[in-house]
PDB file of C-alpha atoms in Angstrom:
ATOM      1  CA  MET A   1       0.000   0.000   0.000  1.00 50.00           C
ATOM      2  CA  THR A   2       2.868   2.385   0.797  1.00 60.00           C
ATOM      3  CA  GLU A   3       4.292   1.949  -2.711  1.00 72.00           C
ATOM      4  CA  TYR A   4       0.883   2.856  -4.130  1.00 76.00           C
ATOM      5  CA  PHE A   5       0.922   6.159  -2.237  1.00 73.00           C
ATOM      6  CA  PHE A   6       4.524   6.816  -3.302  1.00 77.00           C
ATOM      7  CA  ALA A   7       3.342   6.437  -6.888  1.00 84.00           C
ATOM      8  CA  LEU A   8       0.456   8.826  -6.244  1.00 85.00           C
ATOM      9  CA  VAL A   9       2.855  11.427  -4.840  1.00 86.00           C
ATOM     10  CA  ALA A  10       5.041  10.984  -7.932  1.00 85.00           C
ATOM     11  CA  SER A  11       2.034  11.597 -10.183  1.00 89.00           C
ATOM     12  CA  TRP A  12       0.032  14.186  -8.277  1.00 91.00           C
ATOM     13  CA  GLY A  13       2.618  15.800  -5.996  1.00 90.00           C
ATOM     14  CA  LEU A  14       1.418  18.369  -3.499  1.00 95.00           C
ATOM     15  CA  VAL A  15      -2.260  17.532  -4.049  1.00 95.00           C
ATOM     16  CA  ILE A  16      -1.751  14.032  -2.588  1.00 93.00           C
ATOM     17  CA  VAL A  17       0.413  15.386   0.253  1.00 95.00           C
ATOM     18  CA  ALA A  18      -2.306  17.872   1.207  1.00 96.00           C
ATOM     19  CA  LEU A  19      -5.267  15.512   0.788  1.00 96.00           C
ATOM     20  CA  SER A  20      -3.645  12.737   2.805  1.00 94.00           C
ATOM     21  CA  ALA A  21      -2.711  15.130   5.634  1.00 96.00           C
ATOM     22  CA  TYR A  22      -6.230  16.590   5.712  1.00 97.00           C
ATOM     23  CA  PHE A  23      -8.151  13.324   5.671  1.00 96.00           C
ATOM     24  CA  SER A  24      -5.865  11.527   8.126  1.00 94.00           C
ATOM     25  CA  CYS A  25      -6.783  14.216  10.666  1.00 94.00           C
ATOM     26  CA  LEU A  26     -10.427  13.162  10.235  1.00 93.00           C
ATOM     27  CA  ALA A  27      -9.723   9.490  11.053  1.00 91.00           C
ATOM     28  CA  VAL A  28      -9.619   8.357   7.422  1.00 92.00           C
ATOM     29  CA  PRO A  29      -7.013   5.547   7.307  1.00 89.00           C
ATOM     30  CA  VAL A  30      -4.423   7.102   5.007  1.00 87.00           C
ATOM     31  CA  PRO A  31      -0.648   6.457   5.432  1.00 85.00           C
ATOM     32  CA  THR A  32       0.157  10.151   5.670  1.00 88.00           C
ATOM     33  CA  SER A  33       3.517   9.593   7.323  1.00 84.00           C
ATOM     34  CA  ALA A  34       4.615   7.570   4.290  1.00 85.00           C
ATOM     35  CA  VAL A  35       3.243  10.254   1.964  1.00 90.00           C
ATOM     36  CA  MET A  36       5.243  12.946   3.785  1.00 91.00           C
ATOM     37  CA  LEU A  37       8.352  10.749   3.625  1.00 87.00           C
ATOM     38  CA  ALA A  38       7.789  10.429  -0.126  1.00 88.00           C
ATOM     39  CA  GLY A  39       7.315  14.185  -0.450  1.00 92.00           C
ATOM     40  CA  GLY A  40      10.617  14.772   1.357  1.00 91.00           C
ATOM     41  CA  ALA A  41      12.351  12.186  -0.849  1.00 89.00           C
ATOM     42  CA  PHE A  42      11.012  13.771  -4.039  1.00 91.00           C
ATOM     43  CA  ALA A  43      12.198  17.150  -2.770  1.00 93.00           C
ATOM     44  CA  ALA A  44      15.677  15.686  -2.201  1.00 90.00           C
ATOM     45  CA  ALA A  45      15.645  14.406  -5.786  1.00 88.00           C
ATOM     46  CA  GLY A  46      14.650  17.847  -7.079  1.00 92.00           C
ATOM     47  CA  ASP A  47      11.210  16.726  -8.277  1.00 92.00           C
ATOM     48  CA  MET A  48       9.381  18.783  -5.629  1.00 94.00           C
ATOM     49  CA  VAL A  49      10.243  21.881  -3.592  1.00 96.00           C
ATOM     50  CA  LEU A  50      10.941  21.187   0.092  1.00 96.00           C
ATOM     51  CA  TRP A  51       9.201  24.227   1.560  1.00 97.00           C
ATOM     52  CA  GLN A  52       6.130  23.564  -0.581  1.00 97.00           C
ATOM     53  CA  VAL A  53       5.899  19.962   0.666  1.00 97.00           C
ATOM     54  CA  CYS A  54       6.167  21.180   4.271  1.00 97.00           C
ATOM     55  CA  ALA A  55       3.630  23.959   3.732  1.00 98.00           C
ATOM     56  CA  ALA A  56       1.103  21.713   1.969  1.00 97.00           C
ATOM     57  CA  ALA A  57       1.271  19.033   4.669  1.00 97.00           C
ATOM     58  CA  TYR A  58       1.213  21.556   7.530  1.00 98.00           C
ATOM     59  CA  ILE A  59      -1.664  23.713   6.270  1.00 98.00           C
ATOM     60  CA  ALA A  60      -3.748  20.670   5.318  1.00 98.00           C
ATOM     61  CA  ALA A  61      -3.123  19.016   8.704  1.00 97.00           C
ATOM     62  CA  LEU A  62      -4.175  22.194  10.522  1.00 98.00           C
ATOM     63  CA  ALA A  63      -7.298  22.416   8.359  1.00 98.00           C
ATOM     64  CA  GLY A  64      -8.143  18.760   9.056  1.00 97.00           C
ATOM     65  CA  ASP A  65      -7.652  19.209  12.798  1.00 97.00           C
ATOM     66  CA  GLN A  66      -9.823  22.335  12.807  1.00 97.00           C
ATOM     67  CA  THR A  67     -12.524  20.506  10.852  1.00 96.00           C
ATOM     68  CA  GLY A  68     -12.490  17.657  13.386  1.00 95.00           C
ATOM     69  CA  PHE A  69     -12.544  20.106  16.288  1.00 96.00           C
ATOM     70  CA  GLN A  70     -15.530  21.982  14.836  1.00 95.00           C
ATOM     71  CA  LEU A  71     -17.357  18.715  14.102  1.00 93.00           C
ATOM     72  CA  GLY A  72     -16.887  17.808  17.760  1.00 93.00           C
ATOM     73  CA  ARG A  73     -18.146  21.215  18.876  1.00 92.00           C
ATOM     74  CA  LEU A  74     -21.189  21.264  16.639  1.00 91.00           C
ATOM     75  CA  GLY A  75     -22.091  17.596  16.518  1.00 84.00           C
ATOM     76  CA  GLY A  76     -20.801  16.027  19.722  1.00 74.00           C
ATOM     77  CA  ASN A  77     -24.023  14.109  20.445  1.00 76.00           C
ATOM     78  CA  TRP A  78     -24.366  12.939  16.846  1.00 80.00           C
ATOM     79  CA  LEU A  79     -20.710  11.884  16.845  1.00 79.00           C
ATOM     80  CA  ASN A  80     -21.152   9.891  20.077  1.00 77.00           C
ATOM     81  CA  ALA A  81     -24.128   8.037  18.619  1.00 80.00           C
ATOM     82  CA  ARG A  82     -22.356   7.382  15.303  1.00 81.00           C
ATOM     83  CA  VAL A  83     -19.134   6.124  16.874  1.00 82.00           C
ATOM     84  CA  GLU A  84     -20.978   3.790  19.265  1.00 80.00           C
ATOM     85  CA  THR A  85     -21.966   1.614  16.291  1.00 85.00           C
ATOM     86  CA  MET A  86     -18.264   0.914  15.562  1.00 87.00           C
ATOM     87  CA  PRO A  87     -16.569  -0.795  18.545  1.00 87.00           C
ATOM     88  CA  ARG A  88     -12.951  -0.168  17.534  1.00 87.00           C
ATOM     89  CA  ARG A  89     -13.565   3.502  16.855  1.00 87.00           C
ATOM     90  CA  ALA A  90     -15.678   3.787  19.990  1.00 88.00           C
ATOM     91  CA  ALA A  91     -12.699   2.540  22.029  1.00 88.00           C
ATOM     92  CA  LEU A  92     -10.380   5.113  20.410  1.00 88.00           C
ATOM     93  CA  TYR A  93     -12.880   7.897  20.970  1.00 90.00           C
ATOM     94  CA  ALA A  94     -13.332   6.882  24.623  1.00 90.00           C
ATOM     95  CA  ARG A  95      -9.534   7.007  25.110  1.00 90.00           C
ATOM     96  CA  ALA A  96      -9.423  10.407  23.423  1.00 92.00           C
ATOM     97  CA  LYS A  97     -12.203  11.762  25.654  1.00 91.00           C
ATOM     98  CA  ASP A  98     -10.365  10.485  28.740  1.00 92.00           C
ATOM     99  CA  ALA A  99      -7.135  12.111  27.529  1.00 92.00           C
ATOM    100  CA  VAL A 100      -8.826  15.458  26.916  1.00 94.00           C
ATOM    101  CA  ASP A 101     -10.657  15.312  30.269  1.00 93.00           C
ATOM    102  CA  GLN A 102      -7.436  14.548  32.120  1.00 91.00           C
ATOM    103  CA  TRP A 103      -4.837  16.518  30.160  1.00 91.00           C
ATOM    104  CA  GLY A 104      -6.765  19.170  28.201  1.00 92.00           C
ATOM    105  CA  GLY A 105      -4.579  21.004  25.713  1.00 92.00           C
ATOM    106  CA  THR A 106      -1.558  18.827  26.497  1.00 92.00           C
ATOM    107  CA  ALA A 107      -3.456  15.882  24.998  1.00 93.00           C
ATOM    108  CA  VAL A 108      -4.002  17.913  21.823  1.00 95.00           C
ATOM    109  CA  PHE A 109      -0.286  18.730  21.532  1.00 94.00           C
ATOM    110  CA  PHE A 110       0.968  15.163  22.006  1.00 91.00           C
ATOM    111  CA  SER A 111      -1.771  13.563  19.900  1.00 92.00           C
ATOM    112  CA  THR A 112      -0.580  15.386  16.793  1.00 91.00           C
ATOM    113  CA  TRP A 113       2.834  13.749  16.728  1.00 85.00           C
ATOM    114  CA  ALA A 114       3.657  11.440  19.657  1.00 84.00           C
ATOM    115  CA  VAL A 115       0.351   9.537  19.760  1.00 82.00           C
ATOM    116  CA  ALA A 116      -0.759  10.249  16.205  1.00 81.00           C
ATOM    117  CA  PRO A 117      -3.273   7.362  15.878  1.00 83.00           C
ATOM    118  CA  LEU A 118      -5.311   9.016  18.631  1.00 88.00           C
ATOM    119  CA  GLY A 119      -5.011  12.492  17.067  1.00 92.00           C
ATOM    120  CA  PRO A 120      -8.236  12.677  15.041  1.00 94.00           C
ATOM    121  CA  TRP A 121     -10.248  11.376  17.975  1.00 94.00           C
ATOM    122  CA  VAL A 122      -8.661  13.943  20.296  1.00 95.00           C
ATOM    123  CA  ASN A 123      -9.706  16.667  17.830  1.00 95.00           C
ATOM    124  CA  PHE A 124     -13.328  15.480  17.993  1.00 94.00           C
ATOM    125  CA  ALA A 125     -13.203  15.054  21.775  1.00 94.00           C
ATOM    126  CA  ALA A 126     -11.604  18.462  22.358  1.00 95.00           C
ATOM    127  CA  GLY A 127     -14.371  20.133  20.364  1.00 94.00           C
ATOM    128  CA  ALA A 128     -17.099  18.174  22.134  1.00 92.00           C
ATOM    129  CA  ALA A 129     -15.558  18.985  25.532  1.00 92.00           C
ATOM    130  CA  GLY A 130     -15.608  22.706  24.756  1.00 92.00           C
ATOM    131  CA  LEU A 131     -11.842  23.242  24.838  1.00 94.00           C
ATOM    132  CA  GLY A 132     -11.064  26.860  23.945  1.00 95.00           C
ATOM    133  CA  VAL A 133     -10.580  27.491  20.230  1.00 95.00           C
ATOM    134  CA  TRP A 134      -7.370  29.487  20.643  1.00 96.00           C
ATOM    135  CA  ARG A 135      -5.863  27.003  23.093  1.00 96.00           C
ATOM    136  CA  PHE A 136      -6.657  24.153  20.720  1.00 97.00           C
ATOM    137  CA  THR A 137      -5.310  26.048  17.708  1.00 97.00           C
ATOM    138  CA  ILE A 138      -2.005  27.066  19.290  1.00 97.00           C
ATOM    139  CA  LEU A 139      -1.196  23.640  20.770  1.00 96.00           C
ATOM    140  CA  ASP A 140      -2.330  21.905  17.591  1.00 97.00           C
ATOM    141  CA  ALA A 141      -0.153  24.191  15.439  1.00 97.00           C
ATOM    142  CA  LEU A 142       2.914  23.475  17.586  1.00 96.00           C
ATOM    143  CA  GLY A 143       2.344  19.721  17.492  1.00 95.00           C
ATOM    144  CA  GLU A 144       1.672  19.586  13.759  1.00 96.00           C
ATOM    145  CA  ALA A 145       4.871  21.569  13.116  1.00 96.00           C
ATOM    146  CA  ILE A 146       6.796  18.792  14.876  1.00 94.00           C
ATOM    147  CA  TRP A 147       4.967  16.001  13.029  1.00 93.00           C
ATOM    148  CA  VAL A 148       5.388  17.484   9.548  1.00 95.00           C
ATOM    149  CA  SER A 149       9.005  18.550  10.141  1.00 94.00           C
ATOM    150  CA  ILE A 150      10.074  15.107  11.366  1.00 91.00           C
ATOM    151  CA  TYR A 151       8.573  13.100   8.515  1.00 89.00           C
ATOM    152  CA  VAL A 152       9.399  15.426   5.634  1.00 93.00           C
ATOM    153  CA  ALA A 153      12.969  15.921   6.916  1.00 91.00           C
ATOM    154  CA  LEU A 154      13.469  12.168   7.309  1.00 87.00           C
ATOM    155  CA  GLY A 155      12.183  11.571   3.768  1.00 86.00           C
ATOM    156  CA  TYR A 156      14.540  14.267   2.501  1.00 89.00           C
ATOM    157  CA  SER A 157      17.535  12.889   4.425  1.00 83.00           C
ATOM    158  CA  PHE A 158      17.010   9.193   3.706  1.00 80.00           C
ATOM    159  CA  ALA A 159      15.564   9.353   0.200  1.00 75.00           C
ATOM    160  CA  SER A 160      17.670   6.436  -1.042  1.00 73.00           C
ATOM    161  CA  ASN A 161      16.351   4.050   1.654  1.00 72.00           C
ATOM    162  CA  LEU A 162      12.730   5.171   1.779  1.00 61.00           C
ATOM    163  CA  ASP A 163      11.085   1.721   1.914  1.00 63.00           C
ATOM    164  CA  ALA A 164      13.249   0.588   4.830  1.00 61.00           C
ATOM    165  CA  LEU A 165      12.711   3.906   6.600  1.00 58.00           C
ATOM    166  CA  ALA A 166       8.917   3.747   6.178  1.00 60.00           C
ATOM    167  CA  SER A 167       8.778   0.295   7.731  1.00 60.00           C
ATOM    168  CA  LEU A 168      11.131   1.270  10.558  1.00 51.00           C
ATOM    169  CA  LEU A 169       9.076   4.358  11.339  1.00 54.00           C
ATOM    170  CA  ALA A 170       5.842   2.360  11.421  1.00 56.00           C
ATOM    171  CA  ASP A 171       7.358   0.195  14.169  1.00 51.00           C
ATOM    172  CA  TRP A 172       8.832   3.258  15.893  1.00 49.00           C
ATOM    173  CA  GLY A 173       5.433   4.984  15.872  1.00 50.00           C
ATOM    174  CA  VAL A 174       3.802   2.050  17.629  1.00 51.00           C
ATOM    175  CA  LEU A 175       6.599   1.990  20.228  1.00 46.00           C
ATOM    176  CA  LEU A 176       6.424   5.754  20.822  1.00 50.00           C
ATOM    177  CA  THR A 177       2.644   5.606  21.237  1.00 53.00           C
ATOM    178  CA  ALA A 178       2.972   2.784  23.783  1.00 53.00           C
ATOM    179  CA  VAL A 179       5.640   4.681  25.738  1.00 53.00           C
ATOM    180  CA  VAL A 180       3.590   7.889  25.867  1.00 54.00           C
ATOM    181  CA  ILE A 181       0.483   6.002  27.020  1.00 55.00           C
ATOM    182  CA  ALA A 182       2.500   4.156  29.687  1.00 57.00           C
ATOM    183  CA  VAL A 183       4.033   7.400  30.999  1.00 58.00           C
ATOM    184  CA  ALA A 184       0.625   9.106  31.075  1.00 55.00           C
ATOM    185  CA  ALA A 185      -0.860   6.128  32.941  1.00 56.00           C
ATOM    186  CA  ALA A 186       2.005   6.179  35.456  1.00 59.00           C
ATOM    187  CA  ILE A 187       1.534   9.908  36.094  1.00 58.00           C
ATOM    188  CA  GLY A 188      -2.214   9.380  36.501  1.00 58.00           C
ATOM    189  CA  LEU A 189      -1.644   6.570  38.997  1.00 57.00           C
ATOM    190  CA  MET A 190       0.821   8.689  40.986  1.00 64.00           C
ATOM    191  CA  LYS A 191      -1.710  11.537  41.159  1.00 65.00           C
ATOM    192  CA  LEU A 192      -4.418   9.114  42.225  1.00 59.00           C
ATOM    193  CA  GLY A 193      -2.122   7.740  44.953  1.00 61.00           C
ATOM    194  CA  LYS A 194      -1.384  11.256  46.262  1.00 67.00           C
ATOM    195  CA  ASN A 195      -5.080  12.155  46.326  1.00 66.00           C
ATOM    196  CA  ARG A 196      -5.905   9.035  48.314  1.00 63.00           C
ATOM    197  CA  GLY A 197      -2.917   9.430  50.652  1.00 57.00           C
TER     198      GLY A 197
END
């Protein structure tokens, strides 16, 4: 599947970079990290312009996050009912709601890059929870800058070994997500212990 998206980036360029970044922020299963790696690699080869790849991915990701946030704000009850019919998505949304309830804007920041699979659900949950628009926007913008910079820069730097890098980063992303969740759980348990003690 990754090779298919590499081919799409080769054919359609910035359009695919932007569309994949936008729709991945709305929980559409698109391998956006691989697309950004490809964009960076094509920039290294001179087929695309590096700043344009970064700008397309960044602006589209911000737009996708804002769309998800506004959907949560305007349709929180509808979203809850819709997600309940899909058990796997319901579990992700429940984790996102817990993260937003416990961590607020910090959950938004880390969900954009460190716990990216939870990101779209955090956008919905933050909107439904009534998180402030400016707080969401600022923390989201900072997190997305990290996410886009890492993947495009890695694609640019390791263009000759892109397939190996994409598979390594997929494993690394799972590990990073697990570590962040474990640290958050440990902090939560320590707080709970202090409150009871």
